[in-house]
């Protein structure tokens, strides 16, 4: 009987065998060994099992056998699951479970179990936290509430008084211009206005309460100790005089202000005709915008690059799994505004282009001006983008605005990062190698097998990661004593490091809170943290105890407690046992799986299971695949669909009938109490993806040791843990640049870490969205960005992974990572993916010196690494919404396939017809296109179109299995000449790891119209790798070819008259001491 095994069945066989074996070993090692022996006999054919008479979802006898045991074990576990004796899911409207008063969740039974390890730990049977513990009140966001009060119609605004000039601007008092409206809080009667011209390109407008002291501490002002507050530059006395921004104000009809670009008269920001509303829990200000404006930024969000004019951006850090258009992990209250003008060819006059998405005439001349706006506020915010204006609403704090004049995107970004947020960290060279991770690597042996398999397939692997699998009961700073024990780990990591590879583990943001009455449940990191007062508190001073992966947990207090030094100490101690090379920070919004301090008085239940199913749990098997999977894998898709339907039916049956519903929904609404803030349920309801602010997050009333409430600093937790982790890694590696990847970020986080795009899905849509996500983080000063390649959630497939592995090769952070129980998706799983990956990695390795140089420039000047086409060609309005292609630096144009089933891709070559040239990376032939032409580019599976822009020079090295090996290879130079026959480039070199390198080298390269390539270096860093060859694209017919006057043999020179490609080889002997050991000139 011929049996065909589907990929779905392969997945089930693999996962169920591992599951059954682990369960058997937990009962007794002998039973586990017997099952392993049974598997070996069945797989080798020595044990014959009778085939099923009727083939349904599974066709092999072993799969049917596994299915029987798998579901038997699951049913057994389900029947033993503990449930509360009393109903704890109902709570009074407006209250939090355990937030201000602890709630006890009962557990039945006192069974004792033994846990594998050197010591026996005693627990009651695992308690599952009720799902209702993370269900918030029913709230209606203000923007969706037809009965919501419009603050602009009922509030009086302010009047400007006591205006005084200062050396750098002015100050004034703003007094409430009428009776208080108290619409969503208590009106602040008197405000202070400060305007400062802080530099040649930065203007500050600050509005704060006039009186904030011990008697009025409810109005939180963001401390400069937490987030940098820009002040006047040291030379602002002279440079501010050249500032192109002007500040104007008026009291008609109430106080308003405008910021104007003085050189053009363009109004960049104006609150005229609107009112400033300033309350203790609600601040609103509105600025007019031109028709069909182009705004970018305001992250973090899964959305196109251009935000559009009918979109509301909520800024509230949330553990939400990458929903499209909602708030997710980070908060970045910064936007770039670009405006295009048509230039009158006769008069030179400018007229604003307001055509929106309608293509403009590419033959006409256009000019663009860009500026930036940064609102330094850490509260929950909403930014309402509407056709004629932008409205800022925030749940507290001050108005702390900074305007950056530009007038180009590059100048805006540079001034924002260098003058406000902070310049991005320089990365170690190894960070640009390929990273592999998975939630589901069961032990050190599995991790080692992944590393070895990459080597067998000759796919370069620089860094191996582990998700929470390595942890002892999911606790930070402790490895599982059996599966990831320290001795075996040290042996594996010693081998890894000897091969110049690296290891990065995950660290979560919550700390397990052990049961003090169970001596065997000891957890020293918690004890030491408690002694250091390192954890957040409830308002009554008790520990705030939420819930995350290990069970009931506490959360570090980065604001007012002793968490900083404690974190450094714990990291250092743990590194002494597991010599990792970098850290991955997760769950840092901060996430909590229940509302409020649900663990108070419930620690005897620890460890507990979260109130939701994990991938692979009963009823949560993963059957989802990418769009179009049914077209390429019809049989497997049908099986998956049938299995998903069966699972859905079973889940519905076990859940019972749905609860009765009424036609009307009752929403919880609160009204302001004068002088008292309601931080649990603010009167103004933002459109938070989780609804209530406390859902799946640390509650707003959690309190820091200095009295600050989480309500005021929630969006800073992720930033502060990255700061603390940066300090910890400097303590461990004092001379090395810390390598950190974090999830939740804020302006300035790029100084400490990179960022990955979070829990995306294996869908073509998310591959597309990775591009605007990366470009947005370029604006935010976090260039070390990448996504979970091939997708994290759901199952990927061969075609999607093939395309995605090639696309991500051109992102700075390049990692493959997926979910527990999804199909394996390492680059070697499919032959075509392995081939495509190696093709793209070859290009990436050649470009590593270029990418490293781009990062040095970003680190020192605030330039970008990944770039939108509109930034490289700022005077083309047709590029305003382009986010399906991108530039890596100024020289490399990437045009990926982003649609399932496609064998070609449409792309544009910006600037053609106006002097720009492009060369195909693979053929090196010049591309011929018409001005503004959208070209259909052949792109069969396994090919990603890449182009070199004329006018640029790329120093390159050769591919290798690690970046260390690549840095030891010879150099080559690719010169892509412009239409004028010129090109330029640069190269930065150092030791690739030192925080402050002992020596550096900066090489500048340039060609002239007289057919010469110059290389000139500055610095003392020594690179002894020789120069092997130089390739010149678009070259004229060469004469004699010389290097520093010495004639190069004709046999080492080739020239193609048709393609105009000149190749000069045989240069190793002439540069034996190093390609950059001396300056040189190559002539032809």
mmCIF file of N, CA, C and O in Angstrom, residues 8-62:
data_model
loop_
_atom_site.group_PDB
_atom_site.id
_atom_site.type_symbol
_atom_site.label_atom_id
_atom_site.label_comp_id
_atom_site.label_asym_id
_atom_site.label_seq_id
_atom_site.Cartn_x
_atom_site.Cartn_y
_atom_site.Cartn_z
ATOM 1 N N UNK A 8 1.824 18.388 6.716
ATOM 2 C CA UNK A 8 1.078 18.487 7.977
ATOM 3 C C UNK A 8 1.328 17.261 8.833
ATOM 4 O O UNK A 8 1.524 17.354 10.047
ATOM 5 N N UNK A 9 1.354 16.068 8.170
ATOM 6 C CA UNK A 9 1.582 14.836 8.931
ATOM 7 C C UNK A 9 3.008 14.777 9.447
ATOM 8 O O UNK A 9 3.267 14.334 10.569
ATOM 9 N N UNK A 10 3.962 15.240 8.638
ATOM 10 C CA UNK A 10 5.348 15.326 9.116
ATOM 11 C C UNK A 10 5.418 16.189 10.371
ATOM 12 O O UNK A 10 6.103 15.843 11.347
ATOM 13 N N UNK A 11 4.748 17.337 10.341
ATOM 14 C CA UNK A 11 4.736 18.228 11.498
ATOM 15 C C UNK A 11 4.163 17.530 12.715
ATOM 16 O O UNK A 11 4.729 17.589 13.810
ATOM 17 N N UNK A 12 3.041 16.835 12.533
ATOM 18 C CA UNK A 12 2.412 16.165 13.675
ATOM 19 C C UNK A 12 3.305 15.063 14.210
ATOM 20 O O UNK A 12 3.452 14.899 15.433
ATOM 21 N N UNK A 13 3.898 14.261 13.309
ATOM 22 C CA UNK A 13 4.779 13.184 13.770
ATOM 23 C C UNK A 13 5.932 13.727 14.603
ATOM 24 O O UNK A 13 6.264 13.189 15.668
ATOM 25 N N UNK A 14 6.514 14.818 14.131
ATOM 26 C CA UNK A 14 7.676 15.394 14.835
ATOM 27 C C UNK A 14 7.277 15.944 16.199
ATOM 28 O O UNK A 14 7.882 15.637 17.213
ATOM 29 N N UNK A 15 6.234 16.765 16.215
ATOM 30 C CA UNK A 15 5.843 17.414 17.472
ATOM 31 C C UNK A 15 5.248 16.426 18.462
ATOM 32 O O UNK A 15 5.531 16.488 19.660
ATOM 33 N N UNK A 16 4.427 15.505 17.980
ATOM 34 C CA UNK A 16 3.792 14.564 18.906
ATOM 35 C C UNK A 16 4.809 13.594 19.495
ATOM 36 O O UNK A 16 4.718 13.229 20.669
ATOM 37 N N UNK A 17 5.803 13.197 18.684
ATOM 38 C CA UNK A 17 6.825 12.288 19.208
ATOM 39 C C UNK A 17 7.629 12.949 20.316
ATOM 40 O O UNK A 17 7.911 12.345 21.353
ATOM 41 N N UNK A 18 7.995 14.217 20.085
ATOM 42 C CA UNK A 18 8.729 14.946 21.131
ATOM 43 C C UNK A 18 7.872 15.089 22.383
ATOM 44 O O UNK A 18 8.330 14.870 23.509
ATOM 45 N N UNK A 19 6.604 15.443 22.193
ATOM 46 C CA UNK A 19 5.690 15.634 23.327
ATOM 47 C C UNK A 19 5.532 14.345 24.128
ATOM 48 O O UNK A 19 5.646 14.327 25.357
ATOM 49 N N UNK A 20 5.267 13.232 23.427
ATOM 50 C CA UNK A 20 5.037 11.957 24.119
ATOM 51 C C UNK A 20 6.307 11.509 24.837
ATOM 52 O O UNK A 20 6.260 11.033 25.988
ATOM 53 N N UNK A 21 7.454 11.687 24.179
ATOM 54 C CA UNK A 21 8.713 11.281 24.810
ATOM 55 C C UNK A 21 8.975 12.083 26.079
ATOM 56 O O UNK A 21 9.374 11.520 27.114
ATOM 57 N N UNK A 22 8.734 13.393 26.032
ATOM 58 C CA UNK A 22 8.952 14.218 27.225
ATOM 59 C C UNK A 22 8.026 13.810 28.353
ATOM 60 O O UNK A 22 8.423 13.733 29.537
ATOM 61 N N UNK A 23 6.759 13.526 28.012
ATOM 62 C CA UNK A 23 5.818 13.095 29.044
ATOM 63 C C UNK A 23 6.232 11.756 29.640
ATOM 64 O O UNK A 23 6.124 11.532 30.849
ATOM 65 N N UNK A 24 6.716 10.854 28.784
ATOM 66 C CA UNK A 24 7.146 9.544 29.272
ATOM 67 C C UNK A 24 8.345 9.665 30.194
ATOM 68 O O UNK A 24 8.400 9.034 31.268
ATOM 69 N N UNK A 25 9.326 10.502 29.818
ATOM 70 C CA UNK A 25 10.506 10.680 30.677
ATOM 71 C C UNK A 25 10.133 11.317 32.009
ATOM 72 O O UNK A 25 10.765 11.057 33.030
ATOM 73 N N UNK A 26 9.113 12.199 32.015
ATOM 74 C CA UNK A 26 8.685 12.796 33.279
ATOM 75 C C UNK A 26 8.142 11.755 34.234
ATOM 76 O O UNK A 26 8.302 11.862 35.453
ATOM 77 N N UNK A 27 7.472 10.732 33.672
ATOM 78 C CA UNK A 27 6.946 9.671 34.535
ATOM 79 C C UNK A 27 8.072 8.765 35.035
ATOM 80 O O UNK A 27 8.199 8.519 36.231
ATOM 81 N N UNK A 28 8.881 8.277 34.112
ATOM 82 C CA UNK A 28 10.038 7.448 34.480
ATOM 83 C C UNK A 28 10.970 7.355 33.280
ATOM 84 O O UNK A 28 10.499 7.208 32.137
ATOM 85 N N UNK A 29 12.268 7.443 33.484
ATOM 86 C CA UNK A 29 13.196 7.354 32.356
ATOM 87 C C UNK A 29 13.042 6.064 31.560
ATOM 88 O O UNK A 29 13.214 6.057 30.336
ATOM 89 N N UNK A 30 12.703 4.950 32.236
ATOM 90 C CA UNK A 30 12.564 3.679 31.545
ATOM 91 C C UNK A 30 11.445 3.748 30.511
ATOM 92 O O UNK A 30 11.592 3.268 29.375
ATOM 93 N N UNK A 31 10.333 4.367 30.884
ATOM 94 C CA UNK A 31 9.213 4.483 29.955
ATOM 95 C C UNK A 31 9.599 5.341 28.752
ATOM 96 O O UNK A 31 9.239 5.035 27.608
ATOM 97 N N UNK A 32 10.353 6.397 29.002
ATOM 98 C CA UNK A 32 10.813 7.231 27.908
ATOM 99 C C UNK A 32 11.735 6.484 26.960
ATOM 100 O O UNK A 32 11.622 6.588 25.739
ATOM 101 N N UNK A 33 12.646 5.687 27.531
ATOM 102 C CA UNK A 33 13.553 4.913 26.699
ATOM 103 C C UNK A 33 12.800 3.874 25.878
ATOM 104 O O UNK A 33 13.123 3.624 24.711
ATOM 105 N N UNK A 34 11.782 3.262 26.469
ATOM 106 C CA UNK A 34 10.979 2.292 25.735
ATOM 107 C C UNK A 34 10.284 2.944 24.547
ATOM 108 O O UNK A 34 10.208 2.371 23.456
ATOM 109 N N UNK A 35 9.767 4.142 24.755
ATOM 110 C CA UNK A 35 9.087 4.826 23.647
ATOM 111 C C UNK A 35 10.080 5.196 22.551
ATOM 112 O O UNK A 35 9.778 5.040 21.362
ATOM 113 N N UNK A 36 11.261 5.675 22.926
ATOM 114 C CA UNK A 36 12.283 5.991 21.932
ATOM 115 C C UNK A 36 12.652 4.746 21.141
ATOM 116 O O UNK A 36 12.795 4.775 19.904
ATOM 117 N N UNK A 37 12.806 3.614 21.844
ATOM 118 C CA UNK A 37 13.122 2.361 21.156
ATOM 119 C C UNK A 37 12.011 1.977 20.190
ATOM 120 O O UNK A 37 12.257 1.526 19.065
ATOM 121 N N UNK A 38 10.777 2.161 20.626
ATOM 122 C CA UNK A 38 9.633 1.868 19.755
ATOM 123 C C UNK A 38 9.681 2.728 18.490
ATOM 124 O O UNK A 38 9.460 2.243 17.375
ATOM 125 N N UNK A 39 9.975 4.029 18.635
ATOM 126 C CA UNK A 39 10.066 4.922 17.484
ATOM 127 C C UNK A 39 11.146 4.460 16.509
ATOM 128 O O UNK A 39 10.927 4.417 15.289
ATOM 129 N N UNK A 40 12.305 4.084 17.045
ATOM 130 C CA UNK A 40 13.397 3.654 16.179
ATOM 131 C C UNK A 40 13.023 2.397 15.404
ATOM 132 O O UNK A 40 13.295 2.274 14.203
ATOM 133 N N UNK A 41 12.383 1.460 16.074
ATOM 134 C CA UNK A 41 11.973 0.227 15.399
ATOM 135 C C UNK A 41 10.932 0.511 14.321
ATOM 136 O O UNK A 41 10.963 -0.068 13.223
ATOM 137 N N UNK A 42 9.999 1.417 14.620
ATOM 138 C CA UNK A 42 8.946 1.739 13.657
ATOM 139 C C UNK A 42 9.496 2.482 12.451
ATOM 140 O O UNK A 42 9.129 2.209 11.303
ATOM 141 N N UNK A 43 10.392 3.443 12.714
ATOM 142 C CA UNK A 43 10.942 4.241 11.611
ATOM 143 C C UNK A 43 11.839 3.403 10.703
ATOM 144 O O UNK A 43 11.830 3.555 9.482
ATOM 145 N N UNK A 44 12.631 2.485 11.305
ATOM 146 C CA UNK A 44 13.531 1.647 10.499
ATOM 147 C C UNK A 44 12.814 0.510 9.820
ATOM 148 O O UNK A 44 13.378 -0.180 8.965
ATOM 149 N N UNK A 45 11.552 0.255 10.177
ATOM 150 C CA UNK A 45 10.795 -0.811 9.539
ATOM 151 C C UNK A 45 10.940 -2.157 10.212
ATOM 152 O O UNK A 45 10.362 -3.158 9.752
ATOM 153 N N UNK A 46 11.719 -2.237 11.290
ATOM 154 C CA UNK A 46 11.878 -3.520 11.993
ATOM 155 C C UNK A 46 10.593 -3.921 12.712
ATOM 156 O O UNK A 46 10.353 -5.101 12.965
ATOM 157 N N UNK A 47 9.777 -2.922 13.053
ATOM 158 C CA UNK A 47 8.488 -3.196 13.676
ATOM 159 C C UNK A 47 7.408 -2.816 12.674
ATOM 160 O O UNK A 47 7.296 -1.659 12.270
ATOM 161 N N UNK A 48 6.616 -3.769 12.241
ATOM 162 C CA UNK A 48 5.591 -3.537 11.245
ATOM 163 C C UNK A 48 4.270 -3.180 11.922
ATOM 164 O O UNK A 48 3.789 -3.923 12.787
ATOM 165 N N UNK A 49 3.715 -2.043 11.553
ATOM 166 C CA UNK A 49 2.414 -1.630 12.060
ATOM 167 C C UNK A 49 1.407 -1.701 10.923
ATOM 168 O O UNK A 49 1.701 -1.331 9.784
ATOM 169 N N UNK A 50 0.230 -2.184 11.235
ATOM 170 C CA UNK A 50 -0.784 -2.348 10.193
ATOM 171 C C UNK A 50 -1.309 -0.985 9.749
ATOM 172 O O UNK A 50 -1.734 -0.185 10.571
ATOM 173 N N UNK A 51 -1.353 -0.731 8.415
ATOM 174 C CA UNK A 51 -1.886 0.549 7.928
ATOM 175 C C UNK A 51 -3.362 0.696 8.228
ATOM 176 O O UNK A 51 -4.085 -0.296 8.386
ATOM 177 N N UNK A 52 -3.791 1.946 8.299
ATOM 178 C CA UNK A 52 -5.212 2.207 8.517
ATOM 179 C C UNK A 52 -6.003 1.803 7.277
ATOM 180 O O UNK A 52 -5.569 2.032 6.151
ATOM 181 N N UNK A 53 -7.165 1.177 7.468
ATOM 182 C CA UNK A 53 -7.955 0.760 6.302
ATOM 183 C C UNK A 53 -8.467 1.937 5.489
ATOM 184 O O UNK A 53 -8.651 1.828 4.290
ATOM 185 N N UNK A 54 -8.730 3.059 6.125
ATOM 186 C CA UNK A 54 -9.243 4.237 5.423
ATOM 187 C C UNK A 54 -8.344 5.429 5.734
ATOM 188 O O UNK A 54 -8.186 5.791 6.900
ATOM 189 N N UNK A 55 -7.739 6.022 4.704
ATOM 190 C CA UNK A 55 -6.835 7.153 4.889
ATOM 191 C C UNK A 55 -7.664 8.421 5.040
ATOM 192 O O UNK A 55 -8.468 8.748 4.178
ATOM 193 N N UNK A 56 -7.473 9.125 6.177
ATOM 194 C CA UNK A 56 -8.188 10.380 6.393
ATOM 195 C C UNK A 56 -7.151 11.495 6.489
ATOM 196 O O UNK A 56 -6.375 11.689 5.566
ATOM 197 N N UNK A 57 -7.098 12.202 7.625
ATOM 198 C CA UNK A 57 -6.102 13.266 7.754
ATOM 199 C C UNK A 57 -4.694 12.699 7.794
ATOM 200 O O UNK A 57 -3.775 13.188 7.156
ATOM 201 N N UNK A 58 -4.507 11.607 8.581
ATOM 202 C CA UNK A 58 -3.198 10.972 8.684
ATOM 203 C C UNK A 58 -3.227 9.625 7.970
ATOM 204 O O UNK A 58 -4.232 8.899 8.009
ATOM 205 N N UNK A 59 -2.109 9.279 7.331
ATOM 206 C CA UNK A 59 -2.082 8.062 6.529
ATOM 207 C C UNK A 59 -1.181 6.986 7.090
ATOM 208 O O UNK A 59 -1.353 5.810 6.776
ATOM 209 N N UNK A 60 -0.182 7.333 7.905
ATOM 210 C CA UNK A 60 0.762 6.328 8.379
ATOM 211 C C UNK A 60 0.304 5.734 9.705
ATOM 212 O O UNK A 60 -0.291 6.426 10.546
ATOM 213 N N UNK A 61 0.605 4.453 9.928
ATOM 214 C CA UNK A 61 0.231 3.822 11.213
ATOM 215 C C UNK A 61 0.874 4.519 12.401
ATOM 216 O O UNK A 61 0.254 4.634 13.455
ATOM 217 N N UNK A 62 2.129 4.968 12.243
ATOM 218 C CA UNK A 62 2.805 5.625 13.362
ATOM 219 C C UNK A 62 2.091 6.915 13.748
ATOM 220 O O UNK A 62 1.964 7.226 14.941
#
